[in-house]
CSV table of C-alpha atoms in Angstrom, one decimal:
chain,number,residue,atom,x,y,z
A,609,MET,CA,-106.5,191.5,-27.3
A,610,ARG,CA,-105.1,188.0,-27.2
A,611,LEU,CA,-105.2,186.1,-24.0
A,612,PRO,CA,-101.9,184.9,-22.5
A,613,ALA,CA,-100.7,181.5,-23.7
A,614,GLN,CA,-100.9,180.0,-20.2
A,615,LEU,CA,-104.7,180.4,-20.3
A,616,LEU,CA,-105.1,179.2,-23.9
A,617,TYR,CA,-102.9,176.1,-24.0
A,618,ARG,CA,-103.0,173.3,-21.4
A,619,ASN,CA,-100.4,170.6,-20.8
A,620,LYS,CA,-101.7,167.1,-21.7
A,621,ASN,CA,-100.7,165.9,-18.2
A,622,ALA,CA,-102.6,168.6,-16.4
A,623,HIS,CA,-105.3,167.9,-13.8
A,624,LYS,CA,-108.0,169.9,-12.1
A,625,ALA,CA,-105.7,171.2,-9.4
A,626,SER,CA,-103.4,172.6,-12.1
A,627,PHE,CA,-105.9,175.4,-12.8
A,628,GLY,CA,-106.6,176.7,-9.3
A,629,HIS,CA,-109.0,176.1,-6.5
A,630,ILE,CA,-111.2,179.1,-5.8
A,631,LEU,CA,-112.8,179.6,-2.4
A,632,LEU,CA,-115.8,182.0,-2.6
A,633,LEU,CA,-117.0,183.6,0.6
A,634,ALA,CA,-120.2,184.8,-0.8
A,635,GLY,CA,-124.0,184.7,-0.4
A,636,SER,CA,-126.6,185.2,2.3
A,637,ALA,CA,-130.3,184.6,2.8
A,638,ARG,CA,-131.2,187.5,0.5
A,639,PHE,CA,-128.3,187.3,-1.9
A,640,SER,CA,-127.6,183.6,-2.6
A,641,GLY,CA,-127.6,184.3,-6.4
A,642,ALA,CA,-124.4,186.4,-6.1
A,643,ALA,CA,-122.5,183.4,-5.0
A,644,VAL,CA,-123.8,181.2,-7.8
A,645,LEU,CA,-123.1,183.8,-10.5
A,646,CYS,CA,-119.5,184.3,-9.2
A,647,ALA,CA,-118.9,180.5,-9.0
A,648,LYS,CA,-120.3,179.8,-12.5
A,649,ALA,CA,-118.2,182.6,-14.0
A,650,ALA,CA,-115.1,181.3,-12.4
A,651,MET,CA,-115.7,177.8,-13.8
A,652,ARG,CA,-116.4,179.2,-17.3
A,653,ALA,CA,-113.2,181.2,-17.1
A,654,GLY,CA,-111.1,178.1,-16.5
A,655,ALA,CA,-110.9,177.5,-12.8
A,656,GLY,CA,-110.2,173.8,-12.0
A,657,LEU,CA,-112.1,173.8,-8.7
A,658,VAL,CA,-114.6,176.2,-7.1
A,659,THR,CA,-116.0,176.0,-3.6
A,660,ILE,CA,-118.7,178.3,-2.2
A,661,GLY,CA,-118.4,179.1,1.6
A,662,ILE,CA,-122.1,179.5,2.5
A,663,PRO,CA,-124.2,179.9,5.7
A,664,LYS,CA,-124.9,176.3,6.6
A,665,SER,CA,-128.7,176.7,6.6
A,666,LEU,CA,-128.5,177.8,2.9
A,667,ASN,CA,-126.5,174.8,1.8
A,668,THR,CA,-129.5,172.8,0.6
A,669,ALA,CA,-130.9,175.7,-1.3
A,670,ILE,CA,-127.6,176.6,-3.0
A,671,ILE,CA,-127.1,173.0,-4.0
A,672,LYS,CA,-130.3,173.2,-6.0
A,673,ILE,CA,-129.3,176.3,-8.0
A,674,LYS,CA,-125.5,176.1,-8.3
A,675,PRO,CA,-123.7,174.5,-11.2
A,676,ALA,CA,-123.2,170.8,-10.6
A,677,GLU,CA,-119.4,171.2,-10.8
A,678,VAL,CA,-119.3,173.6,-7.9
A,679,MET,CA,-118.7,172.4,-4.3
A,680,THR,CA,-120.0,173.9,-1.1
A,681,LEU,CA,-118.5,174.5,2.4
A,682,PRO,CA,-121.3,175.0,5.0
A,683,LEU,CA,-120.2,177.6,7.6
A,684,ALA,CA,-121.4,179.0,10.9
A,685,GLU,CA,-124.1,181.6,10.5
A,686,THR,CA,-125.9,184.5,12.2
A,687,LYS,CA,-129.6,184.6,13.0
A,688,GLU,CA,-130.0,186.6,9.7
A,689,LEU,CA,-128.5,183.6,7.8
A,690,THR,CA,-125.3,185.4,6.9
A,691,LEU,CA,-121.7,184.2,7.6
A,692,SER,CA,-120.8,184.5,11.2
A,693,SER,CA,-117.4,185.5,12.7
A,694,LYS,CA,-117.4,182.1,14.3
A,695,ALA,CA,-116.7,180.6,10.8
A,696,PHE,CA,-113.2,182.0,10.8
A,697,LYS,CA,-111.3,178.9,11.9
A,698,LYS,CA,-113.0,176.6,9.4
A,699,ILE,CA,-112.4,179.2,6.6
A,700,SER,CA,-108.7,179.6,7.6
A,701,ASP,CA,-108.2,175.8,7.7
A,702,PHE,CA,-109.9,175.3,4.3
A,703,ALA,CA,-108.1,178.2,2.7
A,704,LYS,CA,-104.9,176.2,3.0
A,705,LYS,CA,-106.3,173.9,0.3
A,706,ALA,CA,-107.3,176.9,-1.9
A,707,ASP,CA,-105.3,179.0,-4.3
A,708,VAL,CA,-107.5,182.1,-4.4
A,709,LEU,CA,-110.2,183.7,-2.3
A,710,VAL,CA,-113.1,185.8,-3.4
A,711,ILE,CA,-114.6,187.8,-0.6
A,712,GLY,CA,-117.8,189.8,-0.7
A,713,PRO,CA,-120.5,189.0,-3.3
A,714,GLY,CA,-123.8,188.9,-1.4
A,715,LEU,CA,-122.3,188.6,2.0
A,716,SER,CA,-124.4,191.4,3.6
A,717,GLN,CA,-123.5,194.2,6.0
A,718,ASN,CA,-124.3,192.2,9.2
A,719,LYS,CA,-121.8,193.2,11.9
A,720,SER,CA,-120.6,189.7,12.6
A,721,THR,CA,-120.2,189.1,8.9
A,722,GLN,CA,-118.2,192.3,8.5
A,723,ARG,CA,-115.9,191.3,11.4
A,724,LEU,CA,-115.3,188.0,9.7
A,725,ILE,CA,-114.4,189.7,6.4
A,726,ARG,CA,-111.9,191.9,8.1
A,727,LYS,CA,-110.3,189.0,10.0
A,728,VAL,CA,-110.0,186.9,6.9
A,729,ILE,CA,-108.3,189.8,5.0
A,730,MET,CA,-105.9,190.4,7.9
A,731,ALA,CA,-105.0,186.8,8.6
A,732,VAL,CA,-105.3,184.5,5.5
A,733,ASP,CA,-102.2,184.5,3.3
A,734,LYS,CA,-103.8,183.9,-0.1
A,735,PRO,CA,-104.4,186.0,-3.2
A,736,MET,CA,-107.8,187.7,-2.8
A,737,VAL,CA,-110.4,189.4,-4.9
A,738,ILE,CA,-112.4,191.7,-2.7
A,739,ASP,CA,-115.7,193.1,-3.9
A,740,ALA,CA,-119.1,194.3,-2.8
A,741,ASP,CA,-119.7,193.7,0.9
A,742,GLY,CA,-116.0,192.8,1.2
A,743,LEU,CA,-115.3,196.4,0.3
A,744,ASN,CA,-118.0,197.7,2.7
A,745,ALA,CA,-116.1,195.9,5.5
A,746,LEU,CA,-113.1,198.1,4.7
A,747,ILE,CA,-114.8,201.4,5.0
A,748,GLY,CA,-113.1,203.2,7.8
A,749,ASN,CA,-110.7,200.2,8.1
A,750,LEU,CA,-108.4,200.7,5.2
A,751,ASN,CA,-105.4,200.3,7.5
A,752,ILE,CA,-106.2,196.6,7.5
A,753,LEU,CA,-104.8,196.4,4.0
A,754,ARG,CA,-101.4,197.6,5.4
A,755,GLY,CA,-101.6,195.7,8.7
A,756,THR,CA,-101.8,192.1,7.5
A,757,ARG,CA,-99.7,189.3,8.9
A,758,TYR,CA,-98.0,188.3,5.6
A,759,ALA,CA,-95.6,189.7,3.0
A,760,VAL,CA,-96.8,191.3,-0.2
A,761,ARG,CA,-99.8,189.3,-1.4
A,762,GLY,CA,-101.9,189.4,-4.6
A,763,THR,CA,-104.8,191.5,-3.4
A,764,ILE,CA,-107.3,192.9,-6.0
A,765,LEU,CA,-110.1,195.3,-5.1
A,766,THR,CA,-112.9,195.8,-7.5
A,767,PRO,CA,-115.0,198.8,-6.5
A,768,HIS,CA,-117.5,200.7,-8.7
A,769,PRO,CA,-117.4,204.5,-8.3
A,770,GLY,CA,-119.9,204.6,-5.5
A,771,GLU,CA,-117.9,202.0,-3.5
A,772,MET,CA,-114.7,203.8,-4.2
A,773,ALA,CA,-116.2,207.1,-3.0
A,774,ARG,CA,-117.3,205.4,0.3
A,775,LEU,CA,-113.8,203.9,0.8
A,776,LEU,CA,-112.2,207.3,0.5
A,777,GLY,CA,-114.9,209.4,2.1
A,778,VAL,CA,-115.6,211.6,-0.9
A,779,ASN,CA,-118.4,212.1,-3.3
A,780,VAL,CA,-118.8,210.1,-6.6
A,781,ALA,CA,-118.1,213.2,-8.7
A,782,ASN,CA,-114.6,213.4,-7.2
A,783,ILE,CA,-113.9,209.8,-8.2
A,784,GLN,CA,-115.3,210.2,-11.7
A,785,ASN,CA,-113.3,213.4,-12.4
A,786,LYS,CA,-110.0,211.8,-11.6
A,787,ARG,CA,-110.5,208.1,-12.2
A,788,LYS,CA,-107.0,207.3,-13.4
A,789,GLU,CA,-105.2,209.4,-10.8
A,790,ILE,CA,-107.2,208.0,-7.9
A,791,ALA,CA,-106.8,204.4,-9.0
A,792,GLN,CA,-103.0,204.8,-9.4
A,793,GLU,CA,-102.7,206.6,-6.0
A,794,PHE,CA,-104.8,204.1,-4.1
A,795,ALA,CA,-103.0,201.1,-5.6
A,796,ARG,CA,-99.6,202.6,-4.8
A,797,ASP,CA,-100.6,203.6,-1.2
A,798,TYR,CA,-102.0,200.2,-0.3
A,799,GLY,CA,-99.7,197.9,-2.3
A,800,LEU,CA,-102.4,196.2,-4.3
A,801,THR,CA,-104.2,196.0,-7.7
A,802,LEU,CA,-107.3,198.2,-8.1
A,803,VAL,CA,-110.1,197.7,-10.6
A,804,LEU,CA,-112.1,200.9,-10.7
A,805,LYS,CA,-115.2,199.8,-12.6
A,806,GLY,CA,-117.4,201.8,-14.9
A,807,ASN,CA,-117.2,203.1,-18.4
A,808,HIS,CA,-113.6,202.4,-19.5
A,809,THR,CA,-112.7,200.5,-16.3
A,810,ILE,CA,-109.3,201.4,-14.9
A,811,VAL,CA,-106.8,198.8,-13.6
A,812,ALA,CA,-103.8,200.0,-11.7
A,813,ASP,CA,-101.2,198.4,-9.4
A,814,ARG,CA,-98.5,199.3,-7.0
A,815,LYS,CA,-95.8,199.0,-9.7
A,816,LYS,CA,-97.4,201.8,-11.7
A,817,HIS,CA,-98.9,199.5,-14.3
A,818,LEU,CA,-102.1,201.0,-15.8
A,819,PHE,CA,-104.8,199.6,-18.2
A,820,LYS,CA,-107.9,201.4,-19.5
A,821,ASN,CA,-110.5,198.9,-20.8
A,822,THR,CA,-112.3,199.4,-24.1
A,823,THR,CA,-114.9,196.6,-24.0
A,824,GLY,CA,-118.3,196.6,-22.4
A,825,ASN,CA,-121.6,198.5,-22.7
A,826,PRO,CA,-124.3,200.1,-20.6
A,827,GLY,CA,-126.4,197.0,-20.7
A,828,MET,CA,-123.9,195.4,-18.3
A,829,ALA,CA,-125.0,197.9,-15.5
A,830,SER,CA,-127.3,195.4,-13.8
A,831,ALA,CA,-127.4,193.2,-10.8
A,832,GLY,CA,-124.8,190.4,-10.7
A,833,SER,CA,-122.4,191.8,-13.4
A,834,GLY,CA,-119.8,192.6,-10.8
A,835,ASP,CA,-120.1,189.1,-9.3
A,836,VAL,CA,-119.3,187.7,-12.8
A,837,LEU,CA,-116.3,189.9,-13.1
A,838,SER,CA,-114.9,188.8,-9.7
A,839,GLY,CA,-115.3,185.1,-10.7
A,840,ILE,CA,-113.4,185.7,-14.0
A,841,ILE,CA,-110.5,187.5,-12.3
A,842,ALA,CA,-110.2,184.9,-9.6
A,843,ALA,CA,-110.1,182.1,-12.2
A,844,PHE,CA,-107.3,183.9,-14.0
A,845,LEU,CA,-105.4,184.3,-10.7
A,846,GLY,CA,-105.9,180.6,-10.0
A,847,GLN,CA,-104.4,179.7,-13.4
A,848,GLY,CA,-101.2,181.5,-12.5
A,849,LEU,CA,-101.5,185.1,-13.9
A,850,ALA,CA,-100.1,187.9,-11.8
A,851,PRO,CA,-102.7,190.1,-10.1
A,852,PHE,CA,-102.5,193.0,-12.5
A,853,THR,CA,-102.5,190.7,-15.5
A,854,ALA,CA,-105.4,188.7,-14.2
A,855,ALA,CA,-107.4,191.9,-13.6
A,856,LYS,CA,-106.5,193.4,-17.0
A,857,TYR,CA,-107.5,190.4,-19.0
A,858,GLY,CA,-110.5,189.7,-16.7
A,859,VAL,CA,-112.1,193.1,-17.3
A,860,PHE,CA,-111.4,192.9,-21.0
A,861,LEU,CA,-112.9,189.4,-21.3
A,862,HIS,CA,-115.9,190.4,-19.1
A,863,GLY,CA,-116.6,193.4,-21.3
A,864,LEU,CA,-116.2,191.4,-24.5
A,865,ALA,CA,-118.6,188.7,-23.3
A,866,GLY,CA,-121.1,191.5,-22.4
A,867,ASP,CA,-120.7,193.0,-25.9
A,868,LEU,CA,-121.4,189.6,-27.5
A,869,ALA,CA,-124.4,189.1,-25.3
A,870,ALA,CA,-125.8,192.5,-26.1
A,871,LYS,CA,-125.7,191.8,-29.8
A,872,GLU,CA,-127.9,188.9,-29.2
A,873,LYS,CA,-130.1,190.0,-26.3
A,874,THR,CA,-130.0,193.8,-26.7
A,875,GLN,CA,-128.6,196.1,-24.0
A,876,ILE,CA,-131.9,196.7,-22.4
A,877,ALA,CA,-132.6,192.9,-21.9
A,878,LEU,CA,-129.1,192.0,-20.9
A,879,ILE,CA,-128.6,190.2,-17.5
A,880,ALA,CA,-125.5,188.8,-15.8
A,881,SER,CA,-126.3,185.2,-16.7
A,882,ASP,CA,-126.1,186.3,-20.4
A,883,ILE,CA,-122.5,187.5,-19.8
A,884,ILE,CA,-121.5,184.1,-18.4
A,885,GLU,CA,-123.0,182.3,-21.4
A,886,LYS,CA,-120.8,184.3,-23.7
A,887,ILE,CA,-117.5,183.7,-21.9
A,888,PRO,CA,-116.6,180.8,-24.1
A,889,ALA,CA,-117.3,182.8,-27.3
A,890,ALA,CA,-115.2,185.7,-25.9
A,891,ILE,CA,-112.4,183.4,-25.1
A,892,LYS,CA,-112.5,182.1,-28.7
A,893,ARG,CA,-112.3,185.7,-30.0
A,894,CYS,CA,-109.2,186.2,-27.8
A,895,SER,CA,-107.5,183.0,-28.9
């Protein structure tokens, strides 16, 4: 599959803001690596600017492990060193400068953090990629996706089968038996793009577009792989692709990078960082 021309060819007068500013609401005391993986993947996939919104006490630690190109936004925190609901105003103000939000990787299920996630989803008018703990905040609260304060916005949800089952209150077998149908129905009902991860990831949107991915391998079923995917999709959104298109090419490139990494590292030894390392080679394959 060839990537869209707007990803492959850049105007000679372009500047960093031309390729999107991604704000990641990600990371907590236990899961700071999720934020770093997502940020690094977004940069490798072409984002012009990336900022990690992080609990303020973790800022120094994140600075030591994040890519040098990635910025940080220290935010109000809970006693457990997760993002606090008190961070909303600062996030809302900063989001005006951003083009895309990623919400969820490593945020935790702290009650204050989950309230913050729901408030951001409801009130911030920006394209969003919602994953991991961002999805957990929507369990029992799916009405939020319909009750936002803005017109149709580019929202992308990226659940794995277990997360999808929890969102719908069913068992995983129900999801796996009707992956395509469930993805299409959910995307239509909530007016968004759904990426149902797994073997042959399904991408569906409210306009009845459907894509079944053919890249990827079982070695990618390890910690951090989903964070990498969220970063890639967000980067493509930031470079101007429509939500369904960004998701489609994002899952394809993510899987291809994983396939290239597996050839070198083997499936059993494959880790999420290996996928990021192969993003440039995957882009070359799709050029």
